Short mmCIF file of C-alpha atoms in Angstrom, two decimals:
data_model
loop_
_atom_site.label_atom_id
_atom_site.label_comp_id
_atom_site.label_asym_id
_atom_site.label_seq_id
_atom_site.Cartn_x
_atom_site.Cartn_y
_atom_site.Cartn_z
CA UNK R 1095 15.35 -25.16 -27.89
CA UNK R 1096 12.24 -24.16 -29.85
CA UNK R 1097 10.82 -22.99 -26.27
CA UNK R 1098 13.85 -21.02 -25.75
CA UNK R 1099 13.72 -18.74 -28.62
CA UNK R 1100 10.13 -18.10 -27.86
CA UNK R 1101 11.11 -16.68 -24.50
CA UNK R 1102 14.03 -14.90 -25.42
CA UNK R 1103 12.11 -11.82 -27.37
CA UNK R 1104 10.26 -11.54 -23.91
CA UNK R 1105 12.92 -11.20 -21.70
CA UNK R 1106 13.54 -7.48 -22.68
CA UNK R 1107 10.51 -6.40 -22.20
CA UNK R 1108 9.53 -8.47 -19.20
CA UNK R 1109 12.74 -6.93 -17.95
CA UNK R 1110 11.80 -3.44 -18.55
CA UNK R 1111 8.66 -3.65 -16.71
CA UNK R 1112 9.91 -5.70 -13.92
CA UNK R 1113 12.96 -2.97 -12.67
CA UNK R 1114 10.53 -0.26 -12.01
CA UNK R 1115 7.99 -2.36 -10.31
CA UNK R 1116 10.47 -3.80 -7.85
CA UNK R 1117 12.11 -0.84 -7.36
CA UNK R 1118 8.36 0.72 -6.30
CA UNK R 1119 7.98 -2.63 -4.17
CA UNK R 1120 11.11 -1.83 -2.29
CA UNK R 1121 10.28 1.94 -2.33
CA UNK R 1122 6.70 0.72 -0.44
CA UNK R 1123 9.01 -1.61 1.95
CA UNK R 1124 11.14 1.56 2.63
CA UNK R 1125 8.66 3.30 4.11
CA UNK R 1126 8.01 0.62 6.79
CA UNK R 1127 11.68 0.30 7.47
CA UNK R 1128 12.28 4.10 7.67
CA UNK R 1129 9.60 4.23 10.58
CA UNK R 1130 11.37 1.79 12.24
CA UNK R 1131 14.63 3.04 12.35
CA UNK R 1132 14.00 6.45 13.39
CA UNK R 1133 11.59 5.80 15.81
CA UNK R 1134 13.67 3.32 17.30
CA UNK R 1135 16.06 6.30 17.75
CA UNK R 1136 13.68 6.78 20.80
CA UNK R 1137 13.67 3.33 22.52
CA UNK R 1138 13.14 -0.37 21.97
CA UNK R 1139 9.52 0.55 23.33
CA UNK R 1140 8.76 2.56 20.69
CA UNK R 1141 9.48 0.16 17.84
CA UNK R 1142 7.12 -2.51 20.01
CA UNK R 1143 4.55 0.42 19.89
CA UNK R 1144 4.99 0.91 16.30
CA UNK R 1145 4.54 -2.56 15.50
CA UNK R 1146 1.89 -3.80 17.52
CA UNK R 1147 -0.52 -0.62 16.44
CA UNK R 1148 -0.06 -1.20 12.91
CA UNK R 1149 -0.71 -5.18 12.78
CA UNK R 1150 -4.66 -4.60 13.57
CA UNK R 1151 -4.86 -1.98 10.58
CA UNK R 1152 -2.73 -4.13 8.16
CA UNK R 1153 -5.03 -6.79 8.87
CA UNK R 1154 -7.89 -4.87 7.32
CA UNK R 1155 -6.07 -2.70 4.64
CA UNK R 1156 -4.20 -5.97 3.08
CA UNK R 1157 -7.59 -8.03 2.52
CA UNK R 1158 -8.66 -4.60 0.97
CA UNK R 1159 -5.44 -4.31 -1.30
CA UNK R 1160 -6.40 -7.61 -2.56
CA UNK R 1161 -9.80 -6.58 -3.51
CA UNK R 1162 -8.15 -3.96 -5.80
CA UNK R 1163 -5.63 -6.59 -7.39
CA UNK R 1164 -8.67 -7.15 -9.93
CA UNK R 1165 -7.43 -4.21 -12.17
CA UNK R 1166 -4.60 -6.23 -12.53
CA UNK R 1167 -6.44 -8.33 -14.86
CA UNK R 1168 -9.00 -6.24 -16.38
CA UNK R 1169 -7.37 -3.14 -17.06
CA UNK R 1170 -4.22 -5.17 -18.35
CA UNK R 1171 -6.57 -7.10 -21.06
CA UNK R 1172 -8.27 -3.85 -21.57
CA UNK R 1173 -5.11 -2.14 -22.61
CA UNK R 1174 -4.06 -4.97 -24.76
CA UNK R 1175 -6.79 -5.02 -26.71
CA UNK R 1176 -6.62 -1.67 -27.35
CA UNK R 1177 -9.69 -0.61 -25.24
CA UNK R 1178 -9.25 2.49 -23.66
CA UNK R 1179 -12.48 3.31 -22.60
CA UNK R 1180 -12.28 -0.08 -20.75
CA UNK R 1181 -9.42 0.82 -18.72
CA UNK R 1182 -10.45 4.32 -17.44
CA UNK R 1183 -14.38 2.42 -16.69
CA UNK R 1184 -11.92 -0.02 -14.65
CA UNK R 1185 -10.37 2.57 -13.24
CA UNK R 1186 -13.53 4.74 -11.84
CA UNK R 1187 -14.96 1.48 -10.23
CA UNK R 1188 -11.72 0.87 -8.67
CA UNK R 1189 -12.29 4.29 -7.51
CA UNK R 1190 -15.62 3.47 -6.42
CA UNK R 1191 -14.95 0.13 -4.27
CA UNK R 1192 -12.12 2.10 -2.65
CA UNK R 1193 -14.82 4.53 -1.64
CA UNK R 1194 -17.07 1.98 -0.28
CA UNK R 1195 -14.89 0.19 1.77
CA UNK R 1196 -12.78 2.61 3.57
CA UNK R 1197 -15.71 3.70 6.00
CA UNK R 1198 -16.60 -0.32 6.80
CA UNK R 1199 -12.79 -1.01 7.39
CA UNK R 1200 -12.29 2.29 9.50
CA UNK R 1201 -15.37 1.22 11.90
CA UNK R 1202 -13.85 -2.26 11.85
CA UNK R 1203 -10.63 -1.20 12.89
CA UNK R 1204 -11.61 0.85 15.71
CA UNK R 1205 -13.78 -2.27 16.97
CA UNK R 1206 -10.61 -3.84 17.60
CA UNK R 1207 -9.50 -1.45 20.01
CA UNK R 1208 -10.72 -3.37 23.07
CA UNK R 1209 -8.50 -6.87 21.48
CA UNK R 1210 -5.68 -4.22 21.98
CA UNK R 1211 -6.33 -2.87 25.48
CA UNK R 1212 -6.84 -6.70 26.90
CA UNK R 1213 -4.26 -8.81 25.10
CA UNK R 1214 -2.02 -8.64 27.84
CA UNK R 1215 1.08 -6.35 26.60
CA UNK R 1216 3.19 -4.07 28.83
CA UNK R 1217 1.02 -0.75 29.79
CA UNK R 1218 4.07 1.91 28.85
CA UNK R 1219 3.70 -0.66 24.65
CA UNK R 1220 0.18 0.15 24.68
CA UNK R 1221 -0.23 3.64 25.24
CA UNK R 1222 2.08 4.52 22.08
CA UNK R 1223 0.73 1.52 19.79
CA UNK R 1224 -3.03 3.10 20.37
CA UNK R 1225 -1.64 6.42 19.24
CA UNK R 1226 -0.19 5.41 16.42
CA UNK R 1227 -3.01 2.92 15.20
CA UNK R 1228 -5.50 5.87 15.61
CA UNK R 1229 -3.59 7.93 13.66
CA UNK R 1230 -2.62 5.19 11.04
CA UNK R 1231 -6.24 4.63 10.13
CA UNK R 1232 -6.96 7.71 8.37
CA UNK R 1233 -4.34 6.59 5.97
CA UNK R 1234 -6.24 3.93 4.57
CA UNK R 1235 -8.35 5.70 1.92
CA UNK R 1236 -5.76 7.60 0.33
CA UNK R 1237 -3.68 3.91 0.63
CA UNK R 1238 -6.58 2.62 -1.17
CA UNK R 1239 -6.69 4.75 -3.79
CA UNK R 1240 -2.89 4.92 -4.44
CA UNK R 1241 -3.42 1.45 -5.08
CA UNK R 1242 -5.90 1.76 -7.98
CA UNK R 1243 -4.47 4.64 -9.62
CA UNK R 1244 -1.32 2.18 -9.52
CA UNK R 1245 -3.11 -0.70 -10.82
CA UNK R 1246 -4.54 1.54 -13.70
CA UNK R 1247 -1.17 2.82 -14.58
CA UNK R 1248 0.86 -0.20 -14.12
CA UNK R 1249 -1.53 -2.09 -16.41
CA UNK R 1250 -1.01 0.51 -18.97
CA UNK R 1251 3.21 0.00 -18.73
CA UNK R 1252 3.28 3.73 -17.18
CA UNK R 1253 5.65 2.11 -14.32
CA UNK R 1254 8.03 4.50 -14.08
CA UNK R 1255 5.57 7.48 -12.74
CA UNK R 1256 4.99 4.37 -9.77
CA UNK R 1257 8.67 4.30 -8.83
CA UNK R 1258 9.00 8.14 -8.83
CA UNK R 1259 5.84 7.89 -6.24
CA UNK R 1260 7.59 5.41 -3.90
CA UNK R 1261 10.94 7.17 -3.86
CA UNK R 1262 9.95 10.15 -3.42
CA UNK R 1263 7.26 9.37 -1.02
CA UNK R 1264 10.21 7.79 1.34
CA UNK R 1265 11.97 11.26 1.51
CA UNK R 1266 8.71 12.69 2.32
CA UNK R 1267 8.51 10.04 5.36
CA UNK R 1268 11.69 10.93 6.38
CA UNK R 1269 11.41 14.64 6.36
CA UNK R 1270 7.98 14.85 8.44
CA UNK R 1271 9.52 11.81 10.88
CA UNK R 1272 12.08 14.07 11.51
CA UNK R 1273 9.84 17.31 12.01
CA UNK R 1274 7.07 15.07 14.09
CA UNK R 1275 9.11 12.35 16.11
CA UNK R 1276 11.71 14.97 17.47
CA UNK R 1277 10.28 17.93 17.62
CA UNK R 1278 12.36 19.94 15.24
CA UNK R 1279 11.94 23.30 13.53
CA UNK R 1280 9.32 23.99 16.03
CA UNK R 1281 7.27 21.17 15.80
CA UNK R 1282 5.64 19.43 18.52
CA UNK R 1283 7.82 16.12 19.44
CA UNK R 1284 5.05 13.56 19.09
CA UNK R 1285 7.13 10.26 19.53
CA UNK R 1286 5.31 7.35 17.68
CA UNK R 1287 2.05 9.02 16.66
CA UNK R 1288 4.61 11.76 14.76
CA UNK R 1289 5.94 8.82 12.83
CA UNK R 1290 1.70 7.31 12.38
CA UNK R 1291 1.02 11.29 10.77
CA UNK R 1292 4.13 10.56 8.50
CA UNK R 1293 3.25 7.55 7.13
CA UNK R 1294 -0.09 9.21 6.83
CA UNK R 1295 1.52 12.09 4.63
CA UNK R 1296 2.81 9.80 2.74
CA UNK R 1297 0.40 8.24 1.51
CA UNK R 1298 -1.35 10.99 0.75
CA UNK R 1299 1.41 11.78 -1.20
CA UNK R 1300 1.66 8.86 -3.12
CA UNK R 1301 -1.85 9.50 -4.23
CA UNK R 1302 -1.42 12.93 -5.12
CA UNK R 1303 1.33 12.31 -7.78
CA UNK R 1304 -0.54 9.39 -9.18
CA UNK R 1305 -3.50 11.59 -9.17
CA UNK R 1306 -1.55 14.52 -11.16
CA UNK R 1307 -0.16 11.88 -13.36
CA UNK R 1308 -3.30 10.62 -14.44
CA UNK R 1309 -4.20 14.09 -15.47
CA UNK R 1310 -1.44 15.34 -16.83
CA UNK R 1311 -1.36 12.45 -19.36
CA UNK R 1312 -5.19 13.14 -20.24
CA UNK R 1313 -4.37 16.26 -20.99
CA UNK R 1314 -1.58 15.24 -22.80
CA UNK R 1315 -3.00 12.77 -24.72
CA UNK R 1316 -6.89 12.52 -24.04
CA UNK R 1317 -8.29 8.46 -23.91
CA UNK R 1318 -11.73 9.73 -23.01
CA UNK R 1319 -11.21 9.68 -19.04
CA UNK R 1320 -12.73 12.88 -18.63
CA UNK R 1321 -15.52 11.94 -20.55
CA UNK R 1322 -16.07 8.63 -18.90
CA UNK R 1323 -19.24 7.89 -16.67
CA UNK R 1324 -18.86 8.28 -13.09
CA UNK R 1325 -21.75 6.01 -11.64
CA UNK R 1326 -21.39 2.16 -10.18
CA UNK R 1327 -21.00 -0.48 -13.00
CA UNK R 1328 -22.33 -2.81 -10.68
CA UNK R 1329 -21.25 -6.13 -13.35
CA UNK R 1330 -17.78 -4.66 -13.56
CA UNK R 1331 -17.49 -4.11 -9.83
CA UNK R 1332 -18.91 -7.77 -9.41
CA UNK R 1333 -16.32 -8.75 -12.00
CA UNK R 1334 -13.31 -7.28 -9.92
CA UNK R 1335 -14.61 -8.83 -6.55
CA UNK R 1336 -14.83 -12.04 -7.88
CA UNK R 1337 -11.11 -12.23 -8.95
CA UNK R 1338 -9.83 -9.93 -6.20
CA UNK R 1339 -11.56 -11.68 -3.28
CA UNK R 1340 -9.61 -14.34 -3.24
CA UNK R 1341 -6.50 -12.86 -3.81
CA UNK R 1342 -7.76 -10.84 -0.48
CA UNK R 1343 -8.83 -13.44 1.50
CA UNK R 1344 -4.88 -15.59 0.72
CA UNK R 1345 -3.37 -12.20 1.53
CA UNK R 1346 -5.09 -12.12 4.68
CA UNK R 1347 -4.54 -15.26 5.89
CA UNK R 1348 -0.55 -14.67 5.02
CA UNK R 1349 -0.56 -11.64 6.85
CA UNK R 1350 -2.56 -13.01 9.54
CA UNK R 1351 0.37 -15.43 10.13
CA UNK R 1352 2.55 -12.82 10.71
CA UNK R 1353 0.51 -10.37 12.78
CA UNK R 1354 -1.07 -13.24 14.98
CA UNK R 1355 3.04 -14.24 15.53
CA UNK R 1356 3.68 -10.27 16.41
CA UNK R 1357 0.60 -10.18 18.77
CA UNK R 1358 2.22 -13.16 20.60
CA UNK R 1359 5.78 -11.57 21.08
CA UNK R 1360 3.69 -8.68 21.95
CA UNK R 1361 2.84 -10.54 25.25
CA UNK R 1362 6.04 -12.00 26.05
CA UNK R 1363 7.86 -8.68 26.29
CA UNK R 1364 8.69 -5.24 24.75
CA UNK R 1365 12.26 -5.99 23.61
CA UNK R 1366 11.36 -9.09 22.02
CA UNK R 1367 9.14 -7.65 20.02
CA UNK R 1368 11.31 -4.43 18.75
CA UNK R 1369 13.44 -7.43 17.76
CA UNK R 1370 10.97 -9.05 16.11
CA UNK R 1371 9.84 -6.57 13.76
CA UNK R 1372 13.73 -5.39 12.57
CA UNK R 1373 14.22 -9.34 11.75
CA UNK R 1374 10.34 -8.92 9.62
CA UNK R 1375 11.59 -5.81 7.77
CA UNK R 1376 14.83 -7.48 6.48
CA UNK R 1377 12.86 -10.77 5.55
CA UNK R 1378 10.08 -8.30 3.78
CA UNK R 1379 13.04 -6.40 1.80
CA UNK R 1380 14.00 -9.49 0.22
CA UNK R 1381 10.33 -10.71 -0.29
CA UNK R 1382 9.96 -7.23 -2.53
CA UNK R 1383 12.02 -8.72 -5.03
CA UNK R 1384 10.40 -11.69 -6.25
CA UNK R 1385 6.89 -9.86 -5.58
CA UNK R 1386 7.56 -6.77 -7.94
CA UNK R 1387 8.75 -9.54 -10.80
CA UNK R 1388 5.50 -11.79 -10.30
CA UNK R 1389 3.87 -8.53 -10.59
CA UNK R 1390 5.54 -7.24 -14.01
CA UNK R 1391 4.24 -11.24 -14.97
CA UNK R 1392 1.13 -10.48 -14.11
CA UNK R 1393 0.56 -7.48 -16.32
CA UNK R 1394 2.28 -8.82 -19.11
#
């Protein structure tokens, strides 16, 4: 009983933060599924494409997302103790590891082309899933730093600018799939690599309101961010790699699961996998759930 009544004053506030986190977890899930279901507007083929093109850059970006997961932690305790100057120093390295890895991660992925000319799959797949992973890659800074001006703002309970991100970035993805995958209001018809530059946008997007966010509330209300210094901390960035690397490297290894199961459908036929990845989007919808409430944990 005594237990109890120490939870119950938490429950509002753990409740508070968890709503818009999930809500931006299944506004990041959205994204995925909205691909899917327009371009499979096309053909079975082209939700094969779509899926087998972005499993060799998920690989790379996830173990990178879970480099960044650090923040989490550091910008959280930060916060709570009242250190602001902490947070926004958390925030620049964040800024800074983002930096450094995209260019290692881009190379990387493009070294796996030849795994995804040879691994057997149907010739009219792989056509469309090299188009779209080509395309797809350039998405993976402005991914990267989404996801650290996230951390920095989710840390500091600013979760409702996150959801606002998500849901709007979703209409976004819809608007240029539309424009790109069909061809309309005099755009080129691009098929799958339309629906890669959408996802692209996105993204972009994403960053850009965080971004604007992030300034707007400086201005608002300065904590010294424009002020802060802008060179490596190499102990802090040490700091963050040691508690995100692991987080990357179980991420990985989860997604790996999945992508080395999608690579296999990928060789049995294209149907099988189109219905492969519908049945992973509705089993990744629910997953949001539970993730965006560990998440909220997390940070409090």
């Amino acid at each position: 009983m005594q237990r109890l009544k120490q939870l119950l004053p938490e429950i509002r506030p753990m409740t508070a933060l968890a709503i818009p986190v999930v809500m931006a977890e299944l506004g990041w899930m959205g994204m995925t599924v909205v691909d899917t279901m327009m371009v499979g507007r096309l053909s079975a083929e082209a939700i094969g494409a779509v899926s087998y093109g972005a499993l060799f850059v998920n690989v790379f970006s996830f173990f990178c997302l879970g480099l960044l997961l650090g923040l989490d932690t550091l910008i959280s305790q930060a916060f709570g103790a009242r250190n602001l100057d902490r947070c926004n120093h958390c925030l620049i390295q964040g800024v800074w590891i983002a930096l450094l890895v995209t260019p290692i991660v881009t190379l990387l992925v493009f070294a796996t082309l030849p795994i995804v000319r040879n691994w057997g799959v149907e010739p009219r797949l792989l056509a469309d899933s090299i188009a779209y992973l080509k395309t797809l890659v350039w998405s993976i800074l402005p991914l990267l730093l989404y996801v650290v001006f996230r951390r920095y703002l989710q840390s500091m309970n600013h979760v409702g600018i996150v959801m606002f991100a998500l849901i709007s970035a979703n209409l976004v993805n819809v608007l240029v799939n539309w424009l790109l995958i069909f061809g309309n209001w005099g755009f080129p018809a691009m098929g799958v690599e339309g629906a890669g530059w959408a996802t692209c946008l996105s993204r972009v997007y994403m960053f850009a309101v965080l971004f604007a966010f992030v300034i707007y509330k400086e201005r608002a209300k300065p904590t010294g961010l424009f002020h802060a210094a802008r060179g490596i901390d190499i102990p802090v960035v040490r700091a963050l790699l040691v508690l995100g690397l692991p987080v990357a490297l179980q991420l990985t290894a989860e997604y790996g699961v999945f992508a080395m199961a999608t690579a296999l459908i990928a060789r049995i036929d294209t149907l099988s996998l189109a219905a492969h990845q519908i049945v992973l989007n509705v089993a990744s919808v629910c997953f949001m759930v539970p993730l965006g409430v560990s998440s909220a944990g997390a940070v409090r």
